[in-house]
Short mmCIF file of N, CA and C in Angstrom, two decimals:
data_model
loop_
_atom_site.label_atom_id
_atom_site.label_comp_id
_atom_site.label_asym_id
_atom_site.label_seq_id
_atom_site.Cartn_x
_atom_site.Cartn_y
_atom_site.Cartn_z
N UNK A 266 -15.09 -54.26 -19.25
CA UNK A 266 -14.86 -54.05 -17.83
C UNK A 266 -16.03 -54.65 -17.06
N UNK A 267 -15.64 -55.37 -15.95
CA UNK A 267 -16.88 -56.20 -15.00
C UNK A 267 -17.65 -54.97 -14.02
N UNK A 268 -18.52 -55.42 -13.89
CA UNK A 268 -19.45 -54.51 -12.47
C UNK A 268 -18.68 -54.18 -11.79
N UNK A 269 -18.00 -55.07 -11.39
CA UNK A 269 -16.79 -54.91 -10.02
C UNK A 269 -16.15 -53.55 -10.28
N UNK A 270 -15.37 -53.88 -11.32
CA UNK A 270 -14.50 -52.73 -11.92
C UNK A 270 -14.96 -51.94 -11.98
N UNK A 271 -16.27 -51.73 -12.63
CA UNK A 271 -16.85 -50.12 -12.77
C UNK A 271 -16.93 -49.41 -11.42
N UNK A 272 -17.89 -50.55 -10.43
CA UNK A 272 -18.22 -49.80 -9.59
C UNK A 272 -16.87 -49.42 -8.65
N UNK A 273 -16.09 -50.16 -8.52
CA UNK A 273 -14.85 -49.09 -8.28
C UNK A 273 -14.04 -48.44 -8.54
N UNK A 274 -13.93 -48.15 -9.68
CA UNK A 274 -13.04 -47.09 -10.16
C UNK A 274 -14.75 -45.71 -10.58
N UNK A 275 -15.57 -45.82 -10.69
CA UNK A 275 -16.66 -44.79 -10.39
C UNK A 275 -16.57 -44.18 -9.07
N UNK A 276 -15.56 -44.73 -7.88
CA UNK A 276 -15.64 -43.65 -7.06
C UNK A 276 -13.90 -43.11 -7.00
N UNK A 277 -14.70 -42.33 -7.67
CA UNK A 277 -13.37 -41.21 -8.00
C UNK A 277 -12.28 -41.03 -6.28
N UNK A 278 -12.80 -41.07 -5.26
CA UNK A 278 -11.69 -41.13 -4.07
C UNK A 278 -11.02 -42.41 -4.01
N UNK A 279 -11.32 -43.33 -4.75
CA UNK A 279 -10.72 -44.50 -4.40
C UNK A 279 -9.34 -44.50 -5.01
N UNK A 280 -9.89 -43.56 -6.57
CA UNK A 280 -8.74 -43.42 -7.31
C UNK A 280 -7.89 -42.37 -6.65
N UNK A 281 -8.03 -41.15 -5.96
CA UNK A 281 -7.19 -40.26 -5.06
C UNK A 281 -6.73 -41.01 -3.99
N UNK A 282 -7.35 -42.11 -3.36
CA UNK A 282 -6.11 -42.52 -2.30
C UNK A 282 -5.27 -43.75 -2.97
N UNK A 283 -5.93 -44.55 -4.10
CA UNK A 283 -4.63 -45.36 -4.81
C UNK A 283 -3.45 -44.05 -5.48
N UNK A 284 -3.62 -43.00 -5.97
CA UNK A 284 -2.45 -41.88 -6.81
C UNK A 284 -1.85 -41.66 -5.07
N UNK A 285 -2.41 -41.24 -4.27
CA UNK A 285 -1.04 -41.36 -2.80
C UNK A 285 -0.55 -42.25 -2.40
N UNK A 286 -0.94 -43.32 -2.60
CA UNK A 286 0.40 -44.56 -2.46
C UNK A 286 0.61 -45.15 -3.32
N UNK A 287 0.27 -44.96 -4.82
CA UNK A 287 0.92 -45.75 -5.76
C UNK A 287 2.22 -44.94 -6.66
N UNK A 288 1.64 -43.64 -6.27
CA UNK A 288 2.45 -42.19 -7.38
C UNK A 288 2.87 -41.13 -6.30
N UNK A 289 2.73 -40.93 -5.02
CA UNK A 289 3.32 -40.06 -4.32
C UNK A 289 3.98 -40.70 -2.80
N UNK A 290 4.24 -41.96 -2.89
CA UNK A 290 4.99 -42.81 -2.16
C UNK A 290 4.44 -42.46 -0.64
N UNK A 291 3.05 -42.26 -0.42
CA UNK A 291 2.59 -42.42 0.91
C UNK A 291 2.66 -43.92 1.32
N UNK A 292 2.61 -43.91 2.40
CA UNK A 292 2.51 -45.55 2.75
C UNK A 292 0.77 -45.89 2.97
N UNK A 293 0.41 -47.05 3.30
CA UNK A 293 -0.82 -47.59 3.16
C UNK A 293 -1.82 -46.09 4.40
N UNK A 294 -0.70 -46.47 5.56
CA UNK A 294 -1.52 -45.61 6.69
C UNK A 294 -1.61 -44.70 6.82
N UNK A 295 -0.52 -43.83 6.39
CA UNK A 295 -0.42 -42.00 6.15
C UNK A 295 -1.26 -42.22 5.09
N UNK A 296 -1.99 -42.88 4.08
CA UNK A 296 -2.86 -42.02 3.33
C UNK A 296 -4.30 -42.26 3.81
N UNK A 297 -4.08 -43.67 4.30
CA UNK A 297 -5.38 -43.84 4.94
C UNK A 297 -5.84 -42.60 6.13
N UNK A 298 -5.14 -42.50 6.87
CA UNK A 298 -5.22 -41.52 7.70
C UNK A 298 -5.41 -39.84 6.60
N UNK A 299 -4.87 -39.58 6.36
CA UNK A 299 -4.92 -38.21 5.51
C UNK A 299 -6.23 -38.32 5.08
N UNK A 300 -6.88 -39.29 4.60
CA UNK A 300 -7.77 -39.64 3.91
C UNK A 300 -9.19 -39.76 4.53
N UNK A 301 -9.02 -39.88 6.08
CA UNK A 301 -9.75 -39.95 6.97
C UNK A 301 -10.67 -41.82 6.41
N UNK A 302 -10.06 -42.74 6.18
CA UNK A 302 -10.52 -44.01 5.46
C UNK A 302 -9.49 -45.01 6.51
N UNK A 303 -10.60 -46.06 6.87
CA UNK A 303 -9.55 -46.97 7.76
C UNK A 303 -8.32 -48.10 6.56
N UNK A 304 -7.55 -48.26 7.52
CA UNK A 304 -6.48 -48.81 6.57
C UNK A 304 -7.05 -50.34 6.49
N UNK A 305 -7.80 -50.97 6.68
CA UNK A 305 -8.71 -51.77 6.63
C UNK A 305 -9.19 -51.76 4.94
N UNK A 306 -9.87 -50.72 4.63
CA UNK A 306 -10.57 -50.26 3.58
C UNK A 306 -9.43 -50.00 2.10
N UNK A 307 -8.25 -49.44 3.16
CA UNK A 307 -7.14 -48.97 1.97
C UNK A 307 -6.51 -50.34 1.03
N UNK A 308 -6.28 -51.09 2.25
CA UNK A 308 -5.71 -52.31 1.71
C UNK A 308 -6.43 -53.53 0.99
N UNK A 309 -8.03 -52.79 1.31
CA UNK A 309 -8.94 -53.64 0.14
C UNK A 309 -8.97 -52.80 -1.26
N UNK A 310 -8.85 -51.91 -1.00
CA UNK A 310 -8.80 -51.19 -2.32
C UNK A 310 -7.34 -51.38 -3.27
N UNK A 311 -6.88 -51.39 -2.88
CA UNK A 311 -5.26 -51.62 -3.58
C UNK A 311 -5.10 -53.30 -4.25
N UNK A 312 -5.56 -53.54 -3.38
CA UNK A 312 -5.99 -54.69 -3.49
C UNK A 312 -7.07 -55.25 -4.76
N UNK A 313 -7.66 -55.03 -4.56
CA UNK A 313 -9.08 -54.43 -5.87
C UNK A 313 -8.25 -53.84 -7.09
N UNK A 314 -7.20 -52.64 -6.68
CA UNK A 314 -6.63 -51.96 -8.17
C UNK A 314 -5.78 -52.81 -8.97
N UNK A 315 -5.25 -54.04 -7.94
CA UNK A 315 -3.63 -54.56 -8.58
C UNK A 315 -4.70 -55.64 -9.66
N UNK A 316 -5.63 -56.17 -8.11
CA UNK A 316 -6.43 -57.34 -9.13
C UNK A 316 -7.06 -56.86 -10.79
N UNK A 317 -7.56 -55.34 -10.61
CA UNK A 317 -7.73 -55.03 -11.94
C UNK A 317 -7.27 -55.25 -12.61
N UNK A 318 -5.64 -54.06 -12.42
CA UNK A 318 -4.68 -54.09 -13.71
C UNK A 318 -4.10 -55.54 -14.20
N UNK A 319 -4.66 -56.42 -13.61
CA UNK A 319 -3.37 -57.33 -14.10
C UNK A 319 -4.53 -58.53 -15.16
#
């Protein structure tokens, strides 16, 4: 696993707002919002998770 990777999946909220829109069908902005995280941030992160897994 690269730096990259570690250092984001080490913050454990990143992984709680990817499980609300990847596993409880929030959309990008209801979780961003719930989350109090701009959707700015959400859509880099998802972003970041897909680039992981693949």
């Amino acid at each position: 696993m690269s730096n990259v990777q570690e250092d984001f999946f080490a913050q454990g909220s990143n992984l709680n707002l990817l499980n609300l829109v990847l596993a409880q069908n929030y959309s990008i902005v209801e979780a961003a919002q719930t989350m109090s995280v701009g959707k700015p941030t959400m859509d880099k992160w998802i972003r970041q998770f897909r680039e992981v897994r693949h």
